[in-house]
Amino acid sequence: MAVPHLIRRGVSGGSPLHPLRGLLFASQEFGQRSLSSETGDAAAQLKGAREEVKQLLKATSCHPILVRLGWHDSGTYDKNITEWPKCGGANGSLRFEIELKHGANAGLVNALKLIQPIKDKYSGVTYADLFQLSSATAIEEAGGPKIPMVYGRVDVAAPEQCPPEGRLPAAGPPSPAEHLREVFYRMGLNDKEIVALSGAHTLGRARPERSGWGKPETKYTKNGPGAPGGQSWTSQWLKFDNSYFKDVKERRDEDLLVLPTDAVLFEDSSFKFYAEKYAVDQDAFFSDYAEAHAKLSNLGAKFDPPKGFSLN
């Protein structure tokens, strides 16, 4: 996304992939189970999964790709389609090969592989919930705000229920502001939320072999952590803060990435109001980001129980 171009970030650690076919078969088997009808049992499983995600983050520094995973599952939502799951959104469809092969999802099979053991251990947790849990936990563990999450999302059951390709943002469209609004307005998000969510670029790197953007490596990425290389938006690309807005505004470091959809945040008058604010007020950014992230994570979701439930 530009959701954030977390859209095209690579994994920052983890073991080599097992064959994709075996992974996808496991995904389909477990993905057809929904949460226990007893909220207490479901919450206990989710809490266990959250602790496992925290350990995974410590071991692999995979924060960026887990954020991207959650965003790309929910970011296919179309507010103009009322039927579930045709509307897209946070429904676990990204576990299927057909959607993983969408151009904007390059490399996300790595994220699925990382969290599959957690899914296997806590089989009562849906993929839709696990994707969003992992994304929010990654933000929080990187030093970001606590996201007011709700759980109980239901998974789609088959690859035929995946959304069509082309609903996720591009990194370098001809008219960046127009493109961002077209994509995010379709999801029901506004200009403030577009800018706040763009701030998640404070995490991660772009890899030219996957996205066509960024340098092969920089002084900030040549030694990892995780697989070395790529170009980051910020110098401390595993720390969630407001550095992204400061760095995009100043553009003083050629080793830091600025995409057309980043630069336009300080060029478009409506976007600029929020970008300037976040560059000097991290508390305001954190508050608006947490609200926008939570909203994004609920797009298109069907909940069981109908209003979902929260974790402590």
PDB file of C-alpha atoms in Angstrom:
ATOM      1  CA  MET A   1       0.000   0.000   0.000  1.00  0.00           C
ATOM      2  CA  ALA A   2       1.662   2.226  -0.817  1.00  0.00           C
ATOM      3  CA  VAL A   3      -0.294   0.246   1.585  1.00  0.00           C
ATOM      4  CA  PRO A   4       2.537   1.142   2.399  1.00  0.00           C
ATOM      5  CA  HIS A   5       4.741  -0.116  -0.129  1.00  0.00           C
ATOM      6  CA  LEU A   6       4.926  -2.474   2.579  1.00  0.00           C
ATOM      7  CA  ILE A   7       3.419  -3.690  -0.534  1.00  0.00           C
ATOM      8  CA  ARG A   8       6.639  -4.971  -1.880  1.00  0.00           C
ATOM      9  CA  ARG A   9       8.885  -5.481   1.089  1.00  0.00           C
ATOM     10  CA  GLY A  10      10.866  -8.628   1.607  1.00  0.00           C
ATOM     11  CA  VAL A  11      11.231 -10.736   4.706  1.00  0.00           C
ATOM     12  CA  SER A  12      14.005  -9.600   7.022  1.00  0.00           C
ATOM     13  CA  GLY A  13      14.915 -12.997   8.334  1.00  0.00           C
ATOM     14  CA  GLY A  14      13.707 -16.545   8.772  1.00  0.00           C
ATOM     15  CA  SER A  15      14.602 -19.944   7.452  1.00  0.00           C
ATOM     16  CA  PRO A  16      14.575 -21.032   3.807  1.00  0.00           C
ATOM     17  CA  LEU A  17      11.168 -21.797   2.357  1.00  0.00           C
ATOM     18  CA  HIS A  18       9.763 -25.282   2.194  1.00  0.00           C
ATOM     19  CA  PRO A  19       8.031 -26.152  -1.096  1.00  0.00           C
ATOM     20  CA  LEU A  20       5.089 -23.853  -1.693  1.00  0.00           C
ATOM     21  CA  ARG A  21       2.736 -26.686  -2.551  1.00  0.00           C
ATOM     22  CA  GLY A  22       2.919 -28.286   0.872  1.00  0.00           C
ATOM     23  CA  LEU A  23       2.462 -24.929   2.552  1.00  0.00           C
ATOM     24  CA  LEU A  24      -0.640 -24.144   0.547  1.00  0.00           C
ATOM     25  CA  PHE A  25      -2.231 -27.509   1.199  1.00  0.00           C
ATOM     26  CA  ALA A  26      -1.754 -26.922   4.918  1.00  0.00           C
ATOM     27  CA  SER A  27      -3.153 -23.417   4.538  1.00  0.00           C
ATOM     28  CA  GLN A  28      -6.301 -24.679   2.859  1.00  0.00           C
ATOM     29  CA  GLU A  29      -6.860 -27.377   5.468  1.00  0.00           C
ATOM     30  CA  PHE A  30      -6.500 -25.106   8.464  1.00  0.00           C
ATOM     31  CA  GLY A  31      -8.076 -22.090   6.794  1.00  0.00           C
ATOM     32  CA  GLN A  32     -11.488 -23.726   6.733  1.00  0.00           C
ATOM     33  CA  ARG A  33     -11.723 -23.806  10.521  1.00  0.00           C
ATOM     34  CA  SER A  34     -13.257 -20.858  12.318  1.00  0.00           C
ATOM     35  CA  LEU A  35     -12.833 -19.653  15.873  1.00  0.00           C
ATOM     36  CA  SER A  36     -14.437 -21.533  18.725  1.00  0.00           C
ATOM     37  CA  SER A  37     -17.962 -20.437  19.524  1.00  0.00           C
ATOM     38  CA  GLU A  38     -16.780 -19.776  23.048  1.00  0.00           C
ATOM     39  CA  THR A  39     -15.053 -16.415  23.013  1.00  0.00           C
ATOM     40  CA  GLY A  40     -12.915 -17.309  26.019  1.00  0.00           C
ATOM     41  CA  ASP A  41     -11.327 -20.246  24.199  1.00  0.00           C
ATOM     42  CA  ALA A  42     -10.796 -18.136  21.092  1.00  0.00           C
ATOM     43  CA  ALA A  43      -9.183 -15.350  23.116  1.00  0.00           C
ATOM     44  CA  ALA A  44      -6.874 -17.830  24.845  1.00  0.00           C
ATOM     45  CA  GLN A  45      -5.707 -19.200  21.497  1.00  0.00           C
ATOM     46  CA  LEU A  46      -5.157 -15.717  20.129  1.00  0.00           C
ATOM     47  CA  LYS A  47      -3.156 -14.708  23.190  1.00  0.00           C
ATOM     48  CA  GLY A  48      -0.980 -17.770  22.756  1.00  0.00           C
ATOM     49  CA  ALA A  49      -0.498 -16.953  19.089  1.00  0.00           C
ATOM     50  CA  ARG A  50       0.407 -13.361  19.971  1.00  0.00           C
ATOM     51  CA  GLU A  51       3.192 -14.531  22.270  1.00  0.00           C
ATOM     52  CA  GLU A  52       4.507 -16.773  19.500  1.00  0.00           C
ATOM     53  CA  VAL A  53       4.476 -13.839  17.089  1.00  0.00           C
ATOM     54  CA  LYS A  54       6.479 -11.768  19.565  1.00  0.00           C
ATOM     55  CA  GLN A  55       9.105 -14.509  19.762  1.00  0.00           C
ATOM     56  CA  LEU A  56       9.183 -14.761  15.974  1.00  0.00           C
ATOM     57  CA  LEU A  57       9.784 -11.024  15.712  1.00  0.00           C
ATOM     58  CA  LYS A  58      12.665 -11.199  18.170  1.00  0.00           C
ATOM     59  CA  ALA A  59      14.241 -14.122  16.327  1.00  0.00           C
ATOM     60  CA  THR A  60      13.873 -12.923  12.730  1.00  0.00           C
ATOM     61  CA  SER A  61      13.292  -9.119  12.721  1.00  0.00           C
ATOM     62  CA  CYS A  62      10.415  -9.775  10.326  1.00  0.00           C
ATOM     63  CA  HIS A  63       8.326  -6.798  11.471  1.00  0.00           C
ATOM     64  CA  PRO A  64       7.993  -5.163   8.007  1.00  0.00           C
ATOM     65  CA  ILE A  65       6.746  -8.195   6.130  1.00  0.00           C
ATOM     66  CA  LEU A  66       4.226  -9.096   8.838  1.00  0.00           C
ATOM     67  CA  VAL A  67       2.794  -5.573   8.653  1.00  0.00           C
ATOM     68  CA  ARG A  68       2.592  -5.939   4.890  1.00  0.00           C
ATOM     69  CA  LEU A  69       0.875  -9.316   5.192  1.00  0.00           C
ATOM     70  CA  GLY A  70      -1.977  -7.918   7.247  1.00  0.00           C
ATOM     71  CA  TRP A  71      -2.347  -4.867   5.053  1.00  0.00           C
ATOM     72  CA  HIS A  72      -2.461  -6.824   1.824  1.00  0.00           C
ATOM     73  CA  ASP A  73      -5.139  -9.166   3.078  1.00  0.00           C
ATOM     74  CA  SER A  74      -7.380  -6.278   4.164  1.00  0.00           C
ATOM     75  CA  GLY A  75      -6.383  -3.766   1.464  1.00  0.00           C
ATOM     76  CA  THR A  76      -8.365  -5.498  -1.281  1.00  0.00           C
ATOM     77  CA  TYR A  77     -11.637  -4.229   0.216  1.00  0.00           C
ATOM     78  CA  ASP A  78     -14.135  -2.491  -2.055  1.00  0.00           C
ATOM     79  CA  LYS A  79     -16.821  -0.553  -0.156  1.00  0.00           C
ATOM     80  CA  ASN A  80     -18.990  -0.524  -3.280  1.00  0.00           C
ATOM     81  CA  ILE A  81     -19.482  -4.302  -3.133  1.00  0.00           C
ATOM     82  CA  THR A  82     -21.779  -5.375  -0.319  1.00  0.00           C
ATOM     83  CA  GLU A  83     -21.609  -9.155  -0.727  1.00  0.00           C
ATOM     84  CA  TRP A  84     -19.080 -11.070   1.397  1.00  0.00           C
ATOM     85  CA  PRO A  85     -16.507 -12.211   0.413  1.00  0.00           C
ATOM     86  CA  LYS A  86     -16.708 -10.565  -3.027  1.00  0.00           C
ATOM     87  CA  CYS A  87     -16.022  -7.253  -1.324  1.00  0.00           C
ATOM     88  CA  GLY A  88     -12.516  -8.443  -0.416  1.00  0.00           C
ATOM     89  CA  GLY A  89     -10.828  -7.355   2.786  1.00  0.00           C
ATOM     90  CA  ALA A  90      -9.553  -9.096   5.902  1.00  0.00           C
ATOM     91  CA  ASN A  91     -10.785 -12.607   5.234  1.00  0.00           C
ATOM     92  CA  GLY A  92      -7.659 -14.762   5.011  1.00  0.00           C
ATOM     93  CA  SER A  93      -7.789 -15.129   1.219  1.00  0.00           C
ATOM     94  CA  LEU A  94      -4.136 -14.157   0.894  1.00  0.00           C
ATOM     95  CA  ARG A  95      -3.132 -17.670   1.997  1.00  0.00           C
ATOM     96  CA  PHE A  96      -4.121 -19.074  -1.389  1.00  0.00           C
ATOM     97  CA  GLU A  97      -1.603 -19.386  -4.217  1.00  0.00           C
ATOM     98  CA  ILE A  98      -3.704 -17.498  -6.757  1.00  0.00           C
ATOM     99  CA  GLU A  99      -3.648 -14.346  -4.613  1.00  0.00           C
ATOM    100  CA  LEU A 100      -0.073 -14.793  -3.430  1.00  0.00           C
ATOM    101  CA  LYS A 101       0.923 -14.630  -7.102  1.00  0.00           C
ATOM    102  CA  HIS A 102      -0.593 -11.177  -7.593  1.00  0.00           C
ATOM    103  CA  GLY A 103       2.201  -8.788  -8.546  1.00  0.00           C
ATOM    104  CA  ALA A 104       1.793  -6.574  -5.482  1.00  0.00           C
ATOM    105  CA  ASN A 105       2.198  -9.611  -3.208  1.00  0.00           C
ATOM    106  CA  ALA A 106       5.674 -10.611  -4.400  1.00  0.00           C
ATOM    107  CA  GLY A 107       7.580 -12.217  -1.532  1.00  0.00           C
ATOM    108  CA  LEU A 108       4.623 -12.557   0.833  1.00  0.00           C
ATOM    109  CA  VAL A 109       4.856 -16.335   0.656  1.00  0.00           C
ATOM    110  CA  ASN A 110       7.844 -15.793   2.958  1.00  0.00           C
ATOM    111  CA  ALA A 111       5.581 -14.220   5.561  1.00  0.00           C
ATOM    112  CA  LEU A 112       3.081 -17.052   5.263  1.00  0.00           C
ATOM    113  CA  LYS A 113       5.852 -19.564   5.791  1.00  0.00           C
ATOM    114  CA  LEU A 114       7.022 -17.731   8.915  1.00  0.00           C
ATOM    115  CA  ILE A 115       3.640 -17.798  10.608  1.00  0.00           C
ATOM    116  CA  GLN A 116       2.470 -21.220   9.423  1.00  0.00           C
ATOM    117  CA  PRO A 117       3.915 -23.022  12.487  1.00  0.00           C
ATOM    118  CA  ILE A 118       1.922 -20.647  14.700  1.00  0.00           C
ATOM    119  CA  LYS A 119      -1.218 -21.405  12.717  1.00  0.00           C
ATOM    120  CA  ASP A 120      -0.547 -25.130  13.039  1.00  0.00           C
ATOM    121  CA  LYS A 121      -0.138 -24.819  16.812  1.00  0.00           C
ATOM    122  CA  TYR A 122      -3.228 -22.656  17.298  1.00  0.00           C
ATOM    123  CA  SER A 123      -5.526 -24.160  14.682  1.00  0.00           C
ATOM    124  CA  GLY A 124      -8.606 -22.466  16.158  1.00  0.00           C
ATOM    125  CA  VAL A 125      -7.247 -19.076  15.094  1.00  0.00           C
ATOM    126  CA  THR A 126      -8.324 -18.115  11.597  1.00  0.00           C
ATOM    127  CA  TYR A 127      -5.833 -16.909   9.025  1.00  0.00           C
ATOM    128  CA  ALA A 128      -7.736 -13.624   8.814  1.00  0.00           C
ATOM    129  CA  ASP A 129      -7.195 -13.028  12.524  1.00  0.00           C
ATOM    130  CA  LEU A 130      -3.606 -14.266  12.509  1.00  0.00           C
ATOM    131  CA  PHE A 131      -2.638 -11.957   9.643  1.00  0.00           C
ATOM    132  CA  GLN A 132      -4.077  -8.928  11.444  1.00  0.00           C
ATOM    133  CA  LEU A 133      -2.761  -9.989  14.852  1.00  0.00           C
ATOM    134  CA  SER A 134       0.739 -10.358  13.394  1.00  0.00           C
ATOM    135  CA  SER A 135       0.573  -6.971  11.684  1.00  0.00           C
ATOM    136  CA  ALA A 136      -0.561  -5.077  14.788  1.00  0.00           C
ATOM    137  CA  THR A 137       1.879  -6.917  17.049  1.00  0.00           C
ATOM    138  CA  ALA A 138       4.754  -6.070  14.701  1.00  0.00           C
ATOM    139  CA  ILE A 139       3.900  -2.363  14.912  1.00  0.00           C
ATOM    140  CA  GLU A 140       3.691  -2.453  18.691  1.00  0.00           C
ATOM    141  CA  GLU A 141       6.885  -4.479  19.137  1.00  0.00           C
ATOM    142  CA  ALA A 142       8.783  -2.047  16.883  1.00  0.00           C
ATOM    143  CA  GLY A 143       7.970   0.781  19.297  1.00  0.00           C
ATOM    144  CA  GLY A 144       4.732   1.951  17.710  1.00  0.00           C
ATOM    145  CA  PRO A 145       1.372   2.659  19.320  1.00  0.00           C
ATOM    146  CA  LYS A 146      -0.949   0.004  20.713  1.00  0.00           C
ATOM    147  CA  ILE A 147      -3.541  -0.796  18.076  1.00  0.00           C
ATOM    148  CA  PRO A 148      -7.164  -1.144  19.342  1.00  0.00           C
ATOM    149  CA  MET A 149      -7.771  -4.477  17.624  1.00  0.00           C
ATOM    150  CA  VAL A 150     -10.936  -6.573  17.421  1.00  0.00           C
ATOM    151  CA  TYR A 151     -10.854 -10.313  16.631  1.00  0.00           C
ATOM    152  CA  GLY A 152     -13.177 -13.063  15.481  1.00  0.00           C
ATOM    153  CA  ARG A 153     -12.689 -12.733  11.699  1.00  0.00           C
ATOM    154  CA  VAL A 154     -14.013 -15.564   9.535  1.00  0.00           C
ATOM    155  CA  ASP A 155     -11.881 -17.066   6.762  1.00  0.00           C
ATOM    156  CA  VAL A 156     -12.951 -17.603   3.184  1.00  0.00           C
ATOM    157  CA  ALA A 157     -12.956 -21.302   2.340  1.00  0.00           C
ATOM    158  CA  ALA A 158     -11.606 -21.606  -1.203  1.00  0.00           C
ATOM    159  CA  PRO A 159      -9.299 -19.911  -3.741  1.00  0.00           C
ATOM    160  CA  GLU A 160     -12.321 -19.087  -5.893  1.00  0.00           C
ATOM    161  CA  GLN A 161     -13.229 -16.542  -3.233  1.00  0.00           C
ATOM    162  CA  CYS A 162     -10.013 -14.525  -3.656  1.00  0.00           C
ATOM    163  CA  PRO A 163     -10.374 -10.936  -4.937  1.00  0.00           C
ATOM    164  CA  PRO A 164      -9.248 -10.039  -8.470  1.00  0.00           C
ATOM    165  CA  GLU A 165      -5.772  -8.631  -9.007  1.00  0.00           C
ATOM    166  CA  GLY A 166      -5.287  -4.881  -9.170  1.00  0.00           C
ATOM    167  CA  ARG A 167      -6.916  -3.598  -5.980  1.00  0.00           C
ATOM    168  CA  LEU A 168      -3.675  -2.774  -4.137  1.00  0.00           C
ATOM    169  CA  PRO A 169      -1.730   0.476  -4.588  1.00  0.00           C
ATOM    170  CA  ALA A 170       1.185   0.891  -6.975  1.00  0.00           C
ATOM    171  CA  ALA A 171       4.468   2.514  -5.923  1.00  0.00           C
ATOM    172  CA  GLY A 172       4.990   4.797  -8.917  1.00  0.00           C
ATOM    173  CA  PRO A 173       1.726   5.646 -10.705  1.00  0.00           C
ATOM    174  CA  PRO A 174       1.610   8.544 -13.214  1.00  0.00           C
ATOM    175  CA  SER A 175      -0.569  10.644 -10.880  1.00  0.00           C
ATOM    176  CA  PRO A 176       0.386   9.620  -7.327  1.00  0.00           C
ATOM    177  CA  ALA A 177      -2.179  11.691  -5.401  1.00  0.00           C
ATOM    178  CA  GLU A 178      -5.005  10.654  -7.696  1.00  0.00           C
ATOM    179  CA  HIS A 179      -3.953   7.023  -7.483  1.00  0.00           C
ATOM    180  CA  LEU A 180      -3.741   6.999  -3.691  1.00  0.00           C
ATOM    181  CA  ARG A 181      -7.192   8.524  -3.408  1.00  0.00           C
ATOM    182  CA  GLU A 182      -8.672   6.149  -5.959  1.00  0.00           C
ATOM    183  CA  VAL A 183      -7.385   3.118  -4.053  1.00  0.00           C
ATOM    184  CA  PHE A 184      -7.936   4.268  -0.480  1.00  0.00           C
ATOM    185  CA  TYR A 185     -11.261   5.990  -1.078  1.00  0.00           C
ATOM    186  CA  ARG A 186     -12.467   2.700  -2.572  1.00  0.00           C
ATOM    187  CA  MET A 187     -11.677   1.171   0.830  1.00  0.00           C
ATOM    188  CA  GLY A 188     -13.597   3.933   2.624  1.00  0.00           C
ATOM    189  CA  LEU A 189     -10.497   5.708   3.963  1.00  0.00           C
ATOM    190  CA  ASN A 190      -9.839   9.456   3.889  1.00  0.00           C
ATOM    191  CA  ASP A 191      -6.854  11.764   3.330  1.00  0.00           C
ATOM    192  CA  LYS A 192      -5.804  11.780   6.996  1.00  0.00           C
ATOM    193  CA  GLU A 193      -5.834   7.993   7.077  1.00  0.00           C
ATOM    194  CA  ILE A 194      -3.887   7.781   3.809  1.00  0.00           C
ATOM    195  CA  VAL A 195      -1.090   9.930   5.234  1.00  0.00           C
ATOM    196  CA  ALA A 196      -1.073   8.244   8.638  1.00  0.00           C
ATOM    197  CA  LEU A 197      -0.898   4.771   7.113  1.00  0.00           C
ATOM    198  CA  SER A 198       1.885   5.883   4.770  1.00  0.00           C
ATOM    199  CA  GLY A 199       3.909   6.530   7.911  1.00  0.00           C
ATOM    200  CA  ALA A 200       4.358   2.793   8.325  1.00  0.00           C
ATOM    201  CA  HIS A 201       7.101   3.159   5.732  1.00  0.00           C
ATOM    202  CA  THR A 202       9.239   3.956   8.716  1.00  0.00           C
ATOM    203  CA  LEU A 203       9.609   0.152   8.759  1.00  0.00           C
ATOM    204  CA  GLY A 204      11.181  -2.013   6.103  1.00  0.00           C
ATOM    205  CA  ARG A 205      12.902  -1.867   2.762  1.00  0.00           C
ATOM    206  CA  ALA A 206      12.070  -1.954  -0.944  1.00  0.00           C
ATOM    207  CA  ARG A 207      13.912  -4.531  -3.040  1.00  0.00           C
ATOM    208  CA  PRO A 208      14.435  -3.770  -6.741  1.00  0.00           C
ATOM    209  CA  GLU A 209      14.309  -7.432  -7.719  1.00  0.00           C
ATOM    210  CA  ARG A 210      10.749  -7.588  -6.415  1.00  0.00           C
ATOM    211  CA  SER A 211       9.297  -4.148  -6.968  1.00  0.00           C
ATOM    212  CA  GLY A 212      11.573  -2.417  -9.439  1.00  0.00           C
ATOM    213  CA  TRP A 213      12.193   0.289  -6.828  1.00  0.00           C
ATOM    214  CA  GLY A 214      15.102   1.072  -4.545  1.00  0.00           C
ATOM    215  CA  LYS A 215      18.828   0.424  -4.572  1.00  0.00           C
ATOM    216  CA  PRO A 216      20.251  -3.106  -4.302  1.00  0.00           C
ATOM    217  CA  GLU A 217      21.756  -2.085  -0.961  1.00  0.00           C
ATOM    218  CA  THR A 218      22.707   0.967   1.095  1.00  0.00           C
ATOM    219  CA  LYS A 219      24.832   1.722   4.130  1.00  0.00           C
ATOM    220  CA  TYR A 220      21.716   1.099   6.219  1.00  0.00           C
ATOM    221  CA  THR A 221      20.833  -2.291   4.731  1.00  0.00           C
ATOM    222  CA  LYS A 222      24.040  -3.976   3.602  1.00  0.00           C
ATOM    223  CA  ASN A 223      24.438  -5.812   6.907  1.00  0.00           C
ATOM    224  CA  GLY A 224      20.791  -6.768   7.476  1.00  0.00           C
ATOM    225  CA  PRO A 225      19.429  -7.780   9.967  1.00  0.00           C
ATOM    226  CA  GLY A 226      18.026 -10.693   8.080  1.00  0.00           C
ATOM    227  CA  ALA A 227      18.797 -10.914   4.393  1.00  0.00           C
ATOM    228  CA  PRO A 228      21.001  -7.927   3.494  1.00  0.00           C
ATOM    229  CA  GLY A 229      20.140  -5.421   0.810  1.00  0.00           C
ATOM    230  CA  GLY A 230      17.324  -3.242  -0.422  1.00  0.00           C
ATOM    231  CA  GLN A 231      16.721   0.430   0.280  1.00  0.00           C
ATOM    232  CA  SER A 232      14.899   1.665   3.379  1.00  0.00           C
ATOM    233  CA  TRP A 233      12.806   4.770   3.871  1.00  0.00           C
ATOM    234  CA  THR A 234      14.510   5.493   7.205  1.00  0.00           C
ATOM    235  CA  SER A 235      17.917   4.799   8.707  1.00  0.00           C
ATOM    236  CA  GLN A 236      16.499   2.748  11.605  1.00  0.00           C
ATOM    237  CA  TRP A 237      14.096   0.708   9.523  1.00  0.00           C
ATOM    238  CA  LEU A 238      13.032  -1.644  12.313  1.00  0.00           C
ATOM    239  CA  LYS A 239      11.951   1.200  14.622  1.00  0.00           C
ATOM    240  CA  PHE A 240       8.443   2.614  14.397  1.00  0.00           C
ATOM    241  CA  ASP A 241       8.457   6.383  14.879  1.00  0.00           C
ATOM    242  CA  ASN A 242       7.809   9.521  12.799  1.00  0.00           C
ATOM    243  CA  SER A 243      11.195   9.453  11.034  1.00  0.00           C
ATOM    244  CA  TYR A 244       9.545   8.693   7.702  1.00  0.00           C
ATOM    245  CA  PHE A 245       7.858  12.080   7.577  1.00  0.00           C
ATOM    246  CA  LYS A 246      11.004  13.928   8.625  1.00  0.00           C
ATOM    247  CA  ASP A 247      13.157  12.112   6.084  1.00  0.00           C
ATOM    248  CA  VAL A 248      10.742  12.452   3.166  1.00  0.00           C
ATOM    249  CA  LYS A 249      10.376  16.166   3.883  1.00  0.00           C
ATOM    250  CA  GLU A 250      14.114  16.828   4.105  1.00  0.00           C
ATOM    251  CA  ARG A 251      15.364  14.444   1.390  1.00  0.00           C
ATOM    252  CA  ARG A 252      18.958  14.987   2.462  1.00  0.00           C
ATOM    253  CA  ASP A 253      20.130  11.381   2.332  1.00  0.00           C
ATOM    254  CA  GLU A 254      20.463   9.643  -1.033  1.00  0.00           C
ATOM    255  CA  ASP A 255      20.549   6.285   0.713  1.00  0.00           C
ATOM    256  CA  LEU A 256      16.949   6.732   1.880  1.00  0.00           C
ATOM    257  CA  LEU A 257      14.097   5.893  -0.460  1.00  0.00           C
ATOM    258  CA  VAL A 258      11.435   8.378  -1.548  1.00  0.00           C
ATOM    259  CA  LEU A 259       8.838   6.980  -3.946  1.00  0.00           C
ATOM    260  CA  PRO A 260       6.442   9.172  -5.961  1.00  0.00           C
ATOM    261  CA  THR A 261       3.667   8.179  -3.556  1.00  0.00           C
ATOM    262  CA  ASP A 262       5.871   9.316  -0.645  1.00  0.00           C
ATOM    263  CA  ALA A 263       6.894  12.643  -2.161  1.00  0.00           C
ATOM    264  CA  VAL A 264       3.308  13.585  -2.983  1.00  0.00           C
ATOM    265  CA  LEU A 265       2.430  13.652   0.709  1.00  0.00           C
ATOM    266  CA  PHE A 266       4.317  16.965   0.930  1.00  0.00           C
ATOM    267  CA  GLU A 267       3.113  18.231  -2.459  1.00  0.00           C
ATOM    268  CA  ASP A 268      -0.649  17.742  -2.365  1.00  0.00           C
ATOM    269  CA  SER A 269      -2.225  20.439  -0.182  1.00  0.00           C
ATOM    270  CA  SER A 270      -4.568  18.132   1.726  1.00  0.00           C
ATOM    271  CA  PHE A 271      -1.964  15.431   2.303  1.00  0.00           C
ATOM    272  CA  LYS A 272       0.650  18.030   3.233  1.00  0.00           C
ATOM    273  CA  PHE A 273      -1.393  19.323   6.164  1.00  0.00           C
ATOM    274  CA  TYR A 274      -1.136  15.953   7.900  1.00  0.00           C
ATOM    275  CA  ALA A 275       2.394  15.100   6.744  1.00  0.00           C
ATOM    276  CA  GLU A 276       3.754  18.377   8.135  1.00  0.00           C
ATOM    277  CA  LYS A 277       1.914  17.752  11.379  1.00  0.00           C
ATOM    278  CA  TYR A 278       3.272  14.233  11.795  1.00  0.00           C
ATOM    279  CA  ALA A 279       6.830  15.343  11.006  1.00  0.00           C
ATOM    280  CA  VAL A 280       6.860  17.493  14.163  1.00  0.00           C
ATOM    281  CA  ASP A 281       4.328  15.727  16.400  1.00  0.00           C
ATOM    282  CA  GLN A 282       4.958  12.009  16.893  1.00  0.00           C
ATOM    283  CA  ASP A 283       2.161  11.692  19.455  1.00  0.00           C
ATOM    284  CA  ALA A 284      -0.364  12.956  16.901  1.00  0.00           C
ATOM    285  CA  PHE A 285       0.999  10.526  14.340  1.00  0.00           C
ATOM    286  CA  PHE A 286       0.796   7.590  16.729  1.00  0.00           C
ATOM    287  CA  SER A 287      -2.779   8.427  17.701  1.00  0.00           C
ATOM    288  CA  ASP A 288      -3.985   8.796  14.120  1.00  0.00           C
ATOM    289  CA  TYR A 289      -1.997   5.812  12.939  1.00  0.00           C
ATOM    290  CA  ALA A 290      -3.423   3.461  15.590  1.00  0.00           C
ATOM    291  CA  GLU A 291      -6.964   4.466  14.652  1.00  0.00           C
ATOM    292  CA  ALA A 292      -6.329   4.090  10.914  1.00  0.00           C
ATOM    293  CA  HIS A 293      -4.556   0.742  11.285  1.00  0.00           C
ATOM    294  CA  ALA A 294      -7.428  -0.665  13.335  1.00  0.00           C
ATOM    295  CA  LYS A 295      -9.932   0.534  10.741  1.00  0.00           C
ATOM    296  CA  LEU A 296      -7.922  -0.992   7.907  1.00  0.00           C
ATOM    297  CA  SER A 297      -7.680  -4.316   9.736  1.00  0.00           C
ATOM    298  CA  ASN A 298     -11.480  -4.587   9.929  1.00  0.00           C
ATOM    299  CA  LEU A 299     -12.276  -3.800   6.301  1.00  0.00           C
ATOM    300  CA  GLY A 300     -14.470  -6.429   4.685  1.00  0.00           C
ATOM    301  CA  ALA A 301     -14.274  -8.731   7.694  1.00  0.00           C
ATOM    302  CA  LYS A 302     -17.112 -10.993   8.841  1.00  0.00           C
ATOM    303  CA  PHE A 303     -16.930 -11.547  12.587  1.00  0.00           C
ATOM    304  CA  ASP A 304     -17.975 -14.448  14.811  1.00  0.00           C
ATOM    305  CA  PRO A 305     -19.309 -13.292  17.255  1.00  0.00           C
ATOM    306  CA  PRO A 306     -20.860 -10.572  15.049  1.00  0.00           C
ATOM    307  CA  LYS A 307     -19.230  -7.672  16.905  1.00  0.00           C
ATOM    308  CA  GLY A 308     -15.935  -9.464  17.481  1.00  0.00           C
ATOM    309  CA  PHE A 309     -14.001  -9.359  20.727  1.00  0.00           C
ATOM    310  CA  SER A 310     -10.877  -7.720  22.137  1.00  0.00           C
ATOM    311  CA  LEU A 311      -7.836  -9.121  23.923  1.00  0.00           C
ATOM    312  CA  ASN A 312      -6.381  -7.668  27.117  1.00  0.00           C
TER     313      ASN A 312
END
